[in-house]
PDB file of N, CA and C in Angstrom:
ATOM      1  N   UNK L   1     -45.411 -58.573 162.049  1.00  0.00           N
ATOM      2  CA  UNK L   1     -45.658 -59.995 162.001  1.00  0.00           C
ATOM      3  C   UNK L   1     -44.328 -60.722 162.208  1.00  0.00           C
ATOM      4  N   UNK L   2     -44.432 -61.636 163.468  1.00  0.00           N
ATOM      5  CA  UNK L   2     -43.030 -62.631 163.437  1.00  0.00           C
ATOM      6  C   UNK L   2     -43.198 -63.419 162.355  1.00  0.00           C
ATOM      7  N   UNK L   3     -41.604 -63.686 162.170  1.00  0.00           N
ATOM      8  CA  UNK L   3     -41.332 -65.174 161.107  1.00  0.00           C
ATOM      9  C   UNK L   3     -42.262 -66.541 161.616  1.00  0.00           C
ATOM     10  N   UNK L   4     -42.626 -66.527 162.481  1.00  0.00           N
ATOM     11  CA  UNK L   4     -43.603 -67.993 163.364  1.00  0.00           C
ATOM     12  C   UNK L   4     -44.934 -67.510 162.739  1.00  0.00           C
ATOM     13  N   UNK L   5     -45.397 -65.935 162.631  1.00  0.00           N
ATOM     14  CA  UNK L   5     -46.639 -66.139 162.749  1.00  0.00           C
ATOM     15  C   UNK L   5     -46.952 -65.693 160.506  1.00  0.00           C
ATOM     16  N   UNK L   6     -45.460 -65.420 160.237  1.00  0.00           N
ATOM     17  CA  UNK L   6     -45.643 -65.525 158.655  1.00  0.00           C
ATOM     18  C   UNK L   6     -45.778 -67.050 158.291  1.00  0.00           C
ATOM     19  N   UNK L   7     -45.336 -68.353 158.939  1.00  0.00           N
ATOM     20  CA  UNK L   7     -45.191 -69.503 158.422  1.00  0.00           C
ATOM     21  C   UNK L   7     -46.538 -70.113 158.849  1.00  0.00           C
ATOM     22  N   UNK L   8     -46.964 -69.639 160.266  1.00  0.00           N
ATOM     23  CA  UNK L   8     -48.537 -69.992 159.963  1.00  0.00           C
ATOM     24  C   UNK L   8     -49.307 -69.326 159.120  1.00  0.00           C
ATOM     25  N   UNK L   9     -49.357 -68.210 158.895  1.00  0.00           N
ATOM     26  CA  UNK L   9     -49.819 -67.336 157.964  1.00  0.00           C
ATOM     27  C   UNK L   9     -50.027 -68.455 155.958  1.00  0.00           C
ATOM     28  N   UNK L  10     -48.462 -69.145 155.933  1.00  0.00           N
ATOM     29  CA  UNK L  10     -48.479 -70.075 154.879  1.00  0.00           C
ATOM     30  C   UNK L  10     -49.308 -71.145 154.712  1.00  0.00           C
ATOM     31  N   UNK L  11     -48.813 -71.527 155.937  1.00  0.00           N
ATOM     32  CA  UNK L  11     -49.754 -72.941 156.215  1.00  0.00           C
ATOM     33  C   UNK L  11     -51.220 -72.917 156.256  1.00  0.00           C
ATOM     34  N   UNK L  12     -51.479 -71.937 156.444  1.00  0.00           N
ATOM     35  CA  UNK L  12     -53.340 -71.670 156.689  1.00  0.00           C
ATOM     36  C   UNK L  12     -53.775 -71.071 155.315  1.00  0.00           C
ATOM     37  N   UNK L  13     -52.973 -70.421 154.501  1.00  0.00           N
ATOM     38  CA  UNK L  13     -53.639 -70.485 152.901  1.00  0.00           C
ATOM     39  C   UNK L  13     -53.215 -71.535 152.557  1.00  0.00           C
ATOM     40  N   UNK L  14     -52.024 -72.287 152.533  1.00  0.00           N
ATOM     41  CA  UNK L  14     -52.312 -73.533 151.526  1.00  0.00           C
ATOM     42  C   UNK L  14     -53.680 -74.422 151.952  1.00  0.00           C
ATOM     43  N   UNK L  15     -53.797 -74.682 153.471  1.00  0.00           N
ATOM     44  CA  UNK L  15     -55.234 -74.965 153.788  1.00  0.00           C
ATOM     45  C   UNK L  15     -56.481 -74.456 152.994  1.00  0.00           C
ATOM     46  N   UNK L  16     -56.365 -73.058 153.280  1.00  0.00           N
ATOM     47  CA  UNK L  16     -57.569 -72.224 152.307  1.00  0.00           C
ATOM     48  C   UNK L  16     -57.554 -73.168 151.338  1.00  0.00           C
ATOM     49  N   UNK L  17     -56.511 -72.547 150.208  1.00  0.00           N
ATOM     50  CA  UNK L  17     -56.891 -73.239 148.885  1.00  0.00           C
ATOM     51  C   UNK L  17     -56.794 -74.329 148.652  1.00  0.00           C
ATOM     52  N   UNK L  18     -56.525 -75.215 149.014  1.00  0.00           N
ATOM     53  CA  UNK L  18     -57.055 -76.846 149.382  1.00  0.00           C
ATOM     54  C   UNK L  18     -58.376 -76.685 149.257  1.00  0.00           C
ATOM     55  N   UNK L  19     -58.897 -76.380 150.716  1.00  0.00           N
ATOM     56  CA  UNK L  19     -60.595 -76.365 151.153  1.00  0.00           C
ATOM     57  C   UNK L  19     -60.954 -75.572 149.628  1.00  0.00           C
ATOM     58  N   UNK L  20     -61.082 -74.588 149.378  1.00  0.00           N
ATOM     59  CA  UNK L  20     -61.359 -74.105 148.546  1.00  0.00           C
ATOM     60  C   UNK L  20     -61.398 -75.007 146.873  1.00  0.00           C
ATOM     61  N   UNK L  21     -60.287 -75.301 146.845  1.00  0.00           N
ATOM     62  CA  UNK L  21     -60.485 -76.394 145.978  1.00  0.00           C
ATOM     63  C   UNK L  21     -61.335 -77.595 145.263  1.00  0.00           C
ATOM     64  N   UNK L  22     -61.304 -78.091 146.753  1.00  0.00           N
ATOM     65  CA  UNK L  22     -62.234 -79.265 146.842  1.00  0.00           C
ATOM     66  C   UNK L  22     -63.957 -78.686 147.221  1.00  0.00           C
ATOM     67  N   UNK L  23     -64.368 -77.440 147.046  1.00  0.00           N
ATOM     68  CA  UNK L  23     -65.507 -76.806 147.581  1.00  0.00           C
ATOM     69  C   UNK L  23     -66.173 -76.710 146.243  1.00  0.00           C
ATOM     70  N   UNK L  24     -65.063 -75.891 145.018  1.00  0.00           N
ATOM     71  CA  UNK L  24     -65.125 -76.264 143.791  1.00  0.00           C
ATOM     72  C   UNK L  24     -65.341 -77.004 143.108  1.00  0.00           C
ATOM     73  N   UNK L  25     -64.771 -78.298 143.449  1.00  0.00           N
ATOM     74  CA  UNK L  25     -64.898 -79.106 142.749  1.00  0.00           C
ATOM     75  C   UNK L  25     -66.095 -79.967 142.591  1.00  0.00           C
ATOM     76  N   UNK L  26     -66.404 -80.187 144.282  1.00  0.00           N
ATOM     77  CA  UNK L  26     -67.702 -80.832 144.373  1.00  0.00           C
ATOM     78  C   UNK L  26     -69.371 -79.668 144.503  1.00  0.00           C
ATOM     79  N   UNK L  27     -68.749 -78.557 143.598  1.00  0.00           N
ATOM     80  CA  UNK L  27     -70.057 -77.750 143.661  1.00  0.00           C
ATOM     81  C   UNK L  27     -71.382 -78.015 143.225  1.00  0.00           C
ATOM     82  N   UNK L  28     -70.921 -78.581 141.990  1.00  0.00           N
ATOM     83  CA  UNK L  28     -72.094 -79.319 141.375  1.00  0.00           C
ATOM     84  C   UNK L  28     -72.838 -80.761 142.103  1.00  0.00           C
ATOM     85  N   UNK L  29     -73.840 -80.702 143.034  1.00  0.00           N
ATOM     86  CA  UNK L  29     -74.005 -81.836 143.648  1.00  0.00           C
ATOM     87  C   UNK L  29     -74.517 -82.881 142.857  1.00  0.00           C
ATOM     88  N   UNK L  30     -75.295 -82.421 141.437  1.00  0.00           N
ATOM     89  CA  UNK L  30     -75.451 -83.174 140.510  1.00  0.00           C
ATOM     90  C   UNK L  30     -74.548 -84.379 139.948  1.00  0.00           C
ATOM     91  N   UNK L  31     -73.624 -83.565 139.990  1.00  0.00           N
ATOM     92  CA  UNK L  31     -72.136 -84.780 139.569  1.00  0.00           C
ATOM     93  C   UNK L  31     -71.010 -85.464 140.595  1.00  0.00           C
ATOM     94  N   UNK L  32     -71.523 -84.670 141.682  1.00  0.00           N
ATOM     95  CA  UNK L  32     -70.497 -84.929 142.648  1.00  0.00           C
ATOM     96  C   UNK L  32     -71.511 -85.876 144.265  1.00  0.00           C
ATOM     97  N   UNK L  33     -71.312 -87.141 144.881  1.00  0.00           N
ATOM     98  CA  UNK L  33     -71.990 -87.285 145.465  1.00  0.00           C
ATOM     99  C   UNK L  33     -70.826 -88.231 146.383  1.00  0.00           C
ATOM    100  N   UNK L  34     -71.577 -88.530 147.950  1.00  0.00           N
ATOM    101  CA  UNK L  34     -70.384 -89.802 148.095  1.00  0.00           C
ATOM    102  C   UNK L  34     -70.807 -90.934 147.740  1.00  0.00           C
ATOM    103  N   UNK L  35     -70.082 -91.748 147.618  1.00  0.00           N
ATOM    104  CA  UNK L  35     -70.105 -93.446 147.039  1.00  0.00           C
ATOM    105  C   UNK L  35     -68.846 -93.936 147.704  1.00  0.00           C
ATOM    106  N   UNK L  36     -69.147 -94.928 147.883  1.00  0.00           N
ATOM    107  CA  UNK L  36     -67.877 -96.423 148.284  1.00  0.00           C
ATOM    108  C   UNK L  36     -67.574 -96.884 147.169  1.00  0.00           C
ATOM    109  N   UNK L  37     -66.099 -97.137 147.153  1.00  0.00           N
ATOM    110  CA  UNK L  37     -65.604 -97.727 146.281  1.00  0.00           C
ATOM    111  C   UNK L  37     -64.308 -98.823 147.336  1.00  0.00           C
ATOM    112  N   UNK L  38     -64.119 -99.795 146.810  1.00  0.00           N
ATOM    113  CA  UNK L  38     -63.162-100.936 146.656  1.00  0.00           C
ATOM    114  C   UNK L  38     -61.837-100.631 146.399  1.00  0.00           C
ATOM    115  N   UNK L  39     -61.066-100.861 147.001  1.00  0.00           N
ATOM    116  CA  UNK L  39     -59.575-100.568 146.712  1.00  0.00           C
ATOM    117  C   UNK L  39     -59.394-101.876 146.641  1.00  0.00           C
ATOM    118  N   UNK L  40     -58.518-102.197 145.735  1.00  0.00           N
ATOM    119  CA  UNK L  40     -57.439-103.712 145.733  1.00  0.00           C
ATOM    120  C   UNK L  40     -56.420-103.370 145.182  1.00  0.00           C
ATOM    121  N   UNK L  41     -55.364-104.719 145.224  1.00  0.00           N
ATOM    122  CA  UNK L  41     -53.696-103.969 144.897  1.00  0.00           C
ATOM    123  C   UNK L  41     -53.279-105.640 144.191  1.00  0.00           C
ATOM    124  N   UNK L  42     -54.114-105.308 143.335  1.00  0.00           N
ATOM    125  CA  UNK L  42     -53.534-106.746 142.261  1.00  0.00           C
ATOM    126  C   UNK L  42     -52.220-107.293 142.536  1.00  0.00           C
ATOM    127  N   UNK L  43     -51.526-108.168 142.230  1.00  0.00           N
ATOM    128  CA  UNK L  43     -50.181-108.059 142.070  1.00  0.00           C
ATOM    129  C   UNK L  43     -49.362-107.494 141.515  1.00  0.00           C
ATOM    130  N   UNK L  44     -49.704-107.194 140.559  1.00  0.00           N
ATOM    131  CA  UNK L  44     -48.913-106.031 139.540  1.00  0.00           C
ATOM    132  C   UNK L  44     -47.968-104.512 140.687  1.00  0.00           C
ATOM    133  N   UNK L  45     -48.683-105.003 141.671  1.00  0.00           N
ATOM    134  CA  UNK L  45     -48.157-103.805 142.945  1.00  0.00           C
ATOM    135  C   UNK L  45     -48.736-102.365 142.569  1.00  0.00           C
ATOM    136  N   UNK L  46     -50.063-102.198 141.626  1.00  0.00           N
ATOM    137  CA  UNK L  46     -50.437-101.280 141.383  1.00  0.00           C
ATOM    138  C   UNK L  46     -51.895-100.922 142.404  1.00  0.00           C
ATOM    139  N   UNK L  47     -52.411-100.051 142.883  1.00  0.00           N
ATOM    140  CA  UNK L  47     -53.305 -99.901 143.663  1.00  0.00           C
ATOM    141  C   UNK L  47     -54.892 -99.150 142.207  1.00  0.00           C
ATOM    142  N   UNK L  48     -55.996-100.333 142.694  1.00  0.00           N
ATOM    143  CA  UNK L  48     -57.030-100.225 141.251  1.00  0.00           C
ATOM    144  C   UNK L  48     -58.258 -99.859 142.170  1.00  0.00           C
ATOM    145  N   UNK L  49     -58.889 -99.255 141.698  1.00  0.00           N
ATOM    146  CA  UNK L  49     -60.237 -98.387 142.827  1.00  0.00           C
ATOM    147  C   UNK L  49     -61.236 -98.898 141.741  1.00  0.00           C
ATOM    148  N   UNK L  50     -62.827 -99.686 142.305  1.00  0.00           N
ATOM    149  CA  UNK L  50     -63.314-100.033 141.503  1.00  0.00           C
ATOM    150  C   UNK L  50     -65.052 -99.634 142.629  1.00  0.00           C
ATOM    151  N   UNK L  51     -65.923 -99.157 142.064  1.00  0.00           N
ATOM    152  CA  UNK L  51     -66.646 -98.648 142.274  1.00  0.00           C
ATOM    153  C   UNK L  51     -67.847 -99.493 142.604  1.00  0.00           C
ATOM    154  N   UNK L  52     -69.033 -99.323 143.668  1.00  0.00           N
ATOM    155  CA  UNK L  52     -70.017 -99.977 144.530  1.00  0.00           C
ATOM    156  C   UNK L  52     -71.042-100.240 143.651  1.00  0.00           C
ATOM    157  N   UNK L  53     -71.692-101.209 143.475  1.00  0.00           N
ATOM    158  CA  UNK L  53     -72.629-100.591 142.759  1.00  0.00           C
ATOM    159  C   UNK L  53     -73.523-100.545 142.555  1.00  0.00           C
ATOM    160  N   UNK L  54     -74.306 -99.246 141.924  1.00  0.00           N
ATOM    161  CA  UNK L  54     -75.484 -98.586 141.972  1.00  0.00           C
ATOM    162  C   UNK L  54     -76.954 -99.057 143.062  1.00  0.00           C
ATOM    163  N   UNK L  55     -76.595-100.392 142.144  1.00  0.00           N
ATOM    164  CA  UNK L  55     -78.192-101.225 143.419  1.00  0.00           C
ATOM    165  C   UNK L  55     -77.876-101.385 144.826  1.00  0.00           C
ATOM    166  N   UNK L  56     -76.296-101.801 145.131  1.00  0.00           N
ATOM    167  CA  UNK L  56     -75.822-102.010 146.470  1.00  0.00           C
ATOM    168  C   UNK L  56     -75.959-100.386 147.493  1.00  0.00           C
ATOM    169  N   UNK L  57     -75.766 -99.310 146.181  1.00  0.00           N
ATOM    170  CA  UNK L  57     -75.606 -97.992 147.137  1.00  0.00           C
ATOM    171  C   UNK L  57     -76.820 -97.516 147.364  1.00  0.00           C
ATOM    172  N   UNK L  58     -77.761 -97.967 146.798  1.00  0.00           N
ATOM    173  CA  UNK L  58     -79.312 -97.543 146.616  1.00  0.00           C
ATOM    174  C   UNK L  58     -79.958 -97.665 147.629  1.00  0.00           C
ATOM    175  N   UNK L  59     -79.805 -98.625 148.819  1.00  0.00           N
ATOM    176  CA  UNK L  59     -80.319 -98.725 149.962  1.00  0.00           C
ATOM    177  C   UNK L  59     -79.856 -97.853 151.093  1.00  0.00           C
ATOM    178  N   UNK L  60     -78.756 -97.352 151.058  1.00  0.00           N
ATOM    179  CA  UNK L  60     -78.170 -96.015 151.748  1.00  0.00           C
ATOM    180  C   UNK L  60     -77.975 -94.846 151.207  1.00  0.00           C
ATOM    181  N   UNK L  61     -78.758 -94.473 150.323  1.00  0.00           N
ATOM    182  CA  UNK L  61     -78.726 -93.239 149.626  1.00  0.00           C
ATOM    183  C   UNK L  61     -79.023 -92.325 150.458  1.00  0.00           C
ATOM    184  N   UNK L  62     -79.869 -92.214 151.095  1.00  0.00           N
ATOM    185  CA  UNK L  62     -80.365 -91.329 151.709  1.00  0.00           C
ATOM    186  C   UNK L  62     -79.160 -90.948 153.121  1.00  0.00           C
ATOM    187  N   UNK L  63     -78.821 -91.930 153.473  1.00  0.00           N
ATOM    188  CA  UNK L  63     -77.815 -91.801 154.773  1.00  0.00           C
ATOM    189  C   UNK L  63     -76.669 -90.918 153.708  1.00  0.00           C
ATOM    190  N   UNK L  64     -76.030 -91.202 152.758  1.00  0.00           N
ATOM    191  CA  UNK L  64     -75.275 -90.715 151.707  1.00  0.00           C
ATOM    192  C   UNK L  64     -74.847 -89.383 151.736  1.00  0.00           C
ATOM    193  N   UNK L  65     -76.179 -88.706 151.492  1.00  0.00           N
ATOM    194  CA  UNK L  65     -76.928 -88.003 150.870  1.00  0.00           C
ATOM    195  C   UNK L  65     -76.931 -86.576 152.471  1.00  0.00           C
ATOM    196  N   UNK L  66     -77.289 -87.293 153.382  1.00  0.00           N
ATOM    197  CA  UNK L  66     -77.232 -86.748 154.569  1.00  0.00           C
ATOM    198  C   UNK L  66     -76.106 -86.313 155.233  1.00  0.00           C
ATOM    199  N   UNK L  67     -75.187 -87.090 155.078  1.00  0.00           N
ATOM    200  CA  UNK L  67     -73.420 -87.077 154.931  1.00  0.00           C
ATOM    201  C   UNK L  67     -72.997 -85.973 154.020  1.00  0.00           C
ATOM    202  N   UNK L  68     -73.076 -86.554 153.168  1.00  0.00           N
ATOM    203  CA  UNK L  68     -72.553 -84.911 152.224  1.00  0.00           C
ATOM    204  C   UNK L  68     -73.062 -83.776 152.230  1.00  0.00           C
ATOM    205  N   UNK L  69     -74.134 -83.620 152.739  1.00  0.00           N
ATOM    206  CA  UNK L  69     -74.693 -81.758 153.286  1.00  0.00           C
ATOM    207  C   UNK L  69     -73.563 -81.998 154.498  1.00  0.00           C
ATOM    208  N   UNK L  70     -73.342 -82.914 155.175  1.00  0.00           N
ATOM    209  CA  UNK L  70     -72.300 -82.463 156.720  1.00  0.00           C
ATOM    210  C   UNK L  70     -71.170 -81.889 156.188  1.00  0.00           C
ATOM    211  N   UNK L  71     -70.849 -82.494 155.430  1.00  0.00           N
ATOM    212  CA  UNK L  71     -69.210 -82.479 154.813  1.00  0.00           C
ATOM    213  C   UNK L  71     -69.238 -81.492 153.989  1.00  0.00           C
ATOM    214  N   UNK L  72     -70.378 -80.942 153.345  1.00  0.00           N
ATOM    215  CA  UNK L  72     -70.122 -79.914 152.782  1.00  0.00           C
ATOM    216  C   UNK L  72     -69.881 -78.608 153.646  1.00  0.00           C
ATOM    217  N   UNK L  73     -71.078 -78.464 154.680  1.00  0.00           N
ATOM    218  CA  UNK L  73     -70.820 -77.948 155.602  1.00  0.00           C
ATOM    219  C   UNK L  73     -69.898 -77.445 156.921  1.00  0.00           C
ATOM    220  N   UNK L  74     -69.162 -78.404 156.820  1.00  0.00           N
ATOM    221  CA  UNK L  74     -67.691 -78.750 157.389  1.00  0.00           C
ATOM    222  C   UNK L  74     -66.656 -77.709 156.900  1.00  0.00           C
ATOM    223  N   UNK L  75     -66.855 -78.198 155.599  1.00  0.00           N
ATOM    224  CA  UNK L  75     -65.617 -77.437 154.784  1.00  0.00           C
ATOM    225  C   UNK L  75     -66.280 -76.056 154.819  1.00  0.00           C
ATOM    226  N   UNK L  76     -67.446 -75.593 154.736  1.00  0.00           N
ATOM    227  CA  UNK L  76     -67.979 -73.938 154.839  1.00  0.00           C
ATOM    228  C   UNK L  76     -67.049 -73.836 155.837  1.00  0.00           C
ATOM    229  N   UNK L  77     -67.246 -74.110 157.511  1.00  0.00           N
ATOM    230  CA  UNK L  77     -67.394 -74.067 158.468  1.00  0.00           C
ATOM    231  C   UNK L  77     -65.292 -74.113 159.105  1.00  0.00           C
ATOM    232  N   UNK L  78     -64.738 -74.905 158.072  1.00  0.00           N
ATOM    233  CA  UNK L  78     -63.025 -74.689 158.131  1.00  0.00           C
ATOM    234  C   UNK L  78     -63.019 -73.603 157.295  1.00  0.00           C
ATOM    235  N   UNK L  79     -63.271 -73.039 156.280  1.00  0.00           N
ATOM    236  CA  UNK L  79     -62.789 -72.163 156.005  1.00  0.00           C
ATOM    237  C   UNK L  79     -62.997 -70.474 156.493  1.00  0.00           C
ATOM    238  N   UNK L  80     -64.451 -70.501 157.226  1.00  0.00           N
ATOM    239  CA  UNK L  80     -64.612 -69.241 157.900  1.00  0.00           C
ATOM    240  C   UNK L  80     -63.625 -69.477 159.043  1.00  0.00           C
ATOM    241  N   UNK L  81     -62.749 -70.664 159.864  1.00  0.00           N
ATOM    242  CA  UNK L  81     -62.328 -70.522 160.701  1.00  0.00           C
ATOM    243  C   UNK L  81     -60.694 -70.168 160.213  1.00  0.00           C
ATOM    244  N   UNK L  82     -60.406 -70.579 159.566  1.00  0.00           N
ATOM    245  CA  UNK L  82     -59.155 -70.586 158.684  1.00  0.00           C
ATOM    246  C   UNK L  82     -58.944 -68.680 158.219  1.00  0.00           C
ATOM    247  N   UNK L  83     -59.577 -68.380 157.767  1.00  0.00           N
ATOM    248  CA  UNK L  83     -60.137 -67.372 156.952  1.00  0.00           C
ATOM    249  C   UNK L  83     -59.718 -66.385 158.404  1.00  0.00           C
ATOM    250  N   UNK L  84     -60.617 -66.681 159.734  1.00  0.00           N
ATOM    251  CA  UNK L  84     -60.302 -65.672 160.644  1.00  0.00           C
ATOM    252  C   UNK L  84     -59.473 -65.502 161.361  1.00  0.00           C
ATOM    253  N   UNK L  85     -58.150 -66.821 161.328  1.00  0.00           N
ATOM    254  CA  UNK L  85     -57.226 -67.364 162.157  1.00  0.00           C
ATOM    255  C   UNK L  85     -56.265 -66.307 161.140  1.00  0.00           C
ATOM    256  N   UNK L  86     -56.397 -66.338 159.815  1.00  0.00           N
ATOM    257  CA  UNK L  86     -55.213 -65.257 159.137  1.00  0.00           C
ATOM    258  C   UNK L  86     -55.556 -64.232 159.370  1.00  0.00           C
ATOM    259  N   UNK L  87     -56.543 -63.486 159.649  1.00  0.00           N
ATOM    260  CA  UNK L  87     -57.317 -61.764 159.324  1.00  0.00           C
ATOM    261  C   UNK L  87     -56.168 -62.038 161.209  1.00  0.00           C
ATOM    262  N   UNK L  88     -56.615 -62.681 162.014  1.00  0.00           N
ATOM    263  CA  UNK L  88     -56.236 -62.584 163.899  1.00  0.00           C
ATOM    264  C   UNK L  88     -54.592 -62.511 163.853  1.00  0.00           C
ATOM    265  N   UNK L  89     -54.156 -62.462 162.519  1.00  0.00           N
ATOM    266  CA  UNK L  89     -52.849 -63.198 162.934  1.00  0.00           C
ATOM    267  C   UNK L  89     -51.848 -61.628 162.343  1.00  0.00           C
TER     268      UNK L  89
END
């Protein structure tokens, strides 16, 4: 293995466990869903995330809902590629 193909070799597990991470985290679809939220940056120069709500997201739930099987799927779909780019390398 060259030094070029050990530093991709790095770069593509920290990827892994990223993806992996976040695969975890949002396993539970029960608790985990997408939603819009609001960013504003008061003056205080602090950045405050404030959440959509419920009745406003209720009319696109379903589009939502349809989105996050993609995105879940996505991330399956980077990590078998990720996964075979290190085994190729």
């Amino acid at each position: 293995m060259t030094q070029e193909q050990f530093y991709t070799a790095i770069k593509l597990h920290h990827r892994l466990e990223a993806l992996s991470k976040v695969k975890e985290e949002i396993a539970d679809i029960e608790k985990h869903r997408l939603w819009y939220v609001k960013r504003y940056n008061p003056m205080c120069g602090t950045t405050q995330w404030d959440t959509v709500s419920e009745y406003a997201m209720r009319a696109i739930s379903d589009i939502l809902d349809r989105h996050d099987q993609m995105i879940r799927q996505e991330i399956d779909d980077e990590i078998a590629k990720i996964t075979k780019q290190i085994e190729e390398l």
